[in-house]
C-alpha positions as semicolon CSV with decimal commas, in nm:
position;residue;x (nm);y (nm);z (nm)
1;M;-1,050;0,595;-2,215
2;A;-0,806;0,312;-2,205
3;L;-0,795;0,118;-1,884
4;W;-0,442;0,232;-1,817
5;D;-0,527;0,599;-1,871
6;R;-0,814;0,558;-1,631
7;F;-0,586;0,396;-1,380
8;K;-0,321;0,664;-1,402
9;E;-0,598;0,936;-1,358
10;S;-0,727;0,731;-1,048
11;A;-0,369;0,692;-0,898
12;S;-0,319;1,069;-0,941
13;T;-0,659;1,134;-0,773
14;M;-0,576;0,903;-0,488
15;Q;-0,242;1,083;-0,437
16;T;-0,436;1,406;-0,411
17;Q;-0,675;1,259;-0,162
18;L;-0,392;1,140;0,053
19;M;-0,243;1,475;0,057
20;A;-0,569;1,625;0,174
21;K;-0,563;1,395;0,466
22;K;-0,197;1,426;0,549
23;N;-0,262;1,579;0,890
24;D;-0,499;1,290;0,988
25;L;-0,253;1,016;0,884
26;K;-0,001;1,019;1,165
27;S;-0,083;0,718;1,377
28;G;0,138;0,406;1,429
29;A;-0,140;0,190;1,291
30;F;-0,136;0,391;0,962
31;R;0,247;0,372;0,949
32;D;0,250;-0,007;1,010
33;A;-0,035;-0,086;0,777
34;S;0,101;0,130;0,493
35;M;0,447;-0,028;0,503
36;A;0,280;-0,383;0,527
37;M;0,071;-0,289;0,213
38;C;0,391;-0,177;0,036
39;A;0,561;-0,505;0,109
40;L;0,256;-0,710;0,009
41;V;0,199;-0,542;-0,323
42;S;0,569;-0,558;-0,398
43;A;0,565;-0,942;-0,335
44;A;0,231;-0,999;-0,495
45;D;0,378;-1,204;-0,772
46;G;0,574;-1,422;-0,529
47;S;0,908;-1,242;-0,569
48;V;1,046;-0,894;-0,517
49;D;1,290;-0,750;-0,770
50;P;1,525;-0,460;-0,705
51;S;1,312;-0,225;-0,907
52;E;1,018;-0,286;-0,671
53;R;1,223;-0,212;-0,365
54;Q;1,354;0,094;-0,538
55;R;0,991;0,215;-0,609
56;V;0,892;0,181;-0,251
57;A;1,217;0,364;-0,140
58;Q;1,117;0,649;-0,382
59;L;0,767;0,656;-0,232
60;I;0,901;0,667;0,122
61;A;1,143;0,943;0,022
62;S;0,890;1,153;-0,186
63;N;0,547;1,095;-0,053
64;E;0,449;1,386;0,170
65;V;0,211;1,180;0,361
66;L;0,479;0,930;0,449
67;Q;0,700;1,210;0,550
68;N;0,509;1,225;0,880
69;F;0,735;0,934;0,981
70;P;1,120;0,887;0,980
71;A;1,227;0,744;0,652
72;D;1,465;0,495;0,810
73;D;1,193;0,363;1,033
74;L;0,957;0,317;0,732
75;Q;1,228;0,132;0,543
76;R;1,302;-0,100;0,829
77;R;0,927;-0,179;0,863
78;F;0,901;-0,248;0,489
79;D;1,211;-0,469;0,490
80;D;1,077;-0,659;0,798
81;N;0,757;-0,734;0,619
82;L;0,930;-0,829;0,298
83;N;1,151;-1,071;0,487
84;K;0,849;-1,229;0,639
85;L;0,691;-1,275;0,287
86;A;1,021;-1,405;0,142
87;A;1,076;-1,663;0,415
88;D;0,730;-1,817;0,375
89;F;0,486;-1,631;0,152
90;A;0,164;-1,790;0,278
91;F;0,264;-1,763;0,645
92;G;0,418;-1,418;0,592
93;K;0,097;-1,301;0,429
94;V;-0,107;-1,386;0,728
95;S;0,119;-1,184;0,947
96;V;0,146;-0,890;0,705
97;M;-0,236;-0,885;0,661
98;Q;-0,261;-0,852;1,044
99;E;-0,051;-0,541;1,017
100;I;-0,274;-0,396;0,752
101;A;-0,584;-0,473;0,942
102;K;-0,457;-0,252;1,232
103;A;-0,576;0,051;1,024
104;K;-0,942;-0,059;1,014
105;K;-1,039;0,137;1,332
106;K;-1,017;0,464;1,140
107;P;-1,177;0,455;0,797
108;A;-0,971;0,745;0,664
109;E;-0,655;0,557;0,757
110;A;-0,793;0,232;0,602
111;R;-0,874;0,405;0,271
112;A;-0,536;0,564;0,264
113;V;-0,364;0,229;0,306
114;I;-0,558;0,099;0,001
115;Q;-0,473;0,404;-0,199
116;I;-0,103;0,361;-0,115
117;G;-0,126;-0,002;-0,233
118;I;-0,273;0,115;-0,560
119;V;-0,021;0,389;-0,604
120;I;0,270;0,123;-0,539
121;G;0,098;-0,133;-0,760
122;G;0,084;0,104;-1,063
123;A;0,418;0,270;-1,003
124;D;0,570;0,053;-1,270
125;G;0,302;0,124;-1,525
126;D;0,122;-0,194;-1,482
127;F;-0,111;-0,264;-1,192
128;D;-0,124;-0,635;-1,272
129;K;-0,382;-0,899;-1,164
130;D;-0,171;-1,034;-0,876
131;E;-0,133;-0,683;-0,741
132;Q;-0,510;-0,609;-0,785
133;A;-0,593;-0,925;-0,608
134;I;-0,370;-0,850;-0,306
135;V;-0,518;-0,504;-0,280
136;R;-0,869;-0,651;-0,301
137;E;-0,777;-0,890;-0,008
138;A;-0,653;-0,599;0,191
139;C;-0,993;-0,423;0,134
140;F;-1,158;-0,717;0,301
141;A;-0,913;-0,716;0,586
142;L;-1,003;-0,353;0,636
143;D;-1,376;-0,390;0,595
144;L;-1,383;-0,173;0,273
145;P;-1,574;-0,258;-0,033
146;P;-1,324;-0,330;-0,323
147;H;-1,561;-0,164;-0,577
148;E;-1,498;0,173;-0,397
149;F;-1,155;0,153;-0,545
150;D;-1,246;0,006;-0,882
151;L;-1,122;-0,341;-0,781
């Protein structure tokens, strides 16, 4: 099976797993960490193009797990994180990783944040090396082994 086919299957499986945990994913820490993850993956290559913003907007609007939260609140948190990264990527990344690390107290939430990062990373059909590296770093911030997610 080609790597991309394996990835698509994995992303689909992760979305199914997220749905199964929907009722457990309602905390502020999960909300903050998931939007921080979306921003970090979107900016992984050092810039954010309009199509990446659009993919996150679609995720916020269509992902049933994220519908536990008001869409405008999620969008504001995503934009705030993106602005930090755009102003100074290295410094912003430290702040955004701290937001992601908020989810480490609950392993189910931590795993869900990583899964959201992978879903966002692959939304354009290419989960590239920069995106994989960022999600791998987030695994460490959440005390999760990257190999659990094939990273």
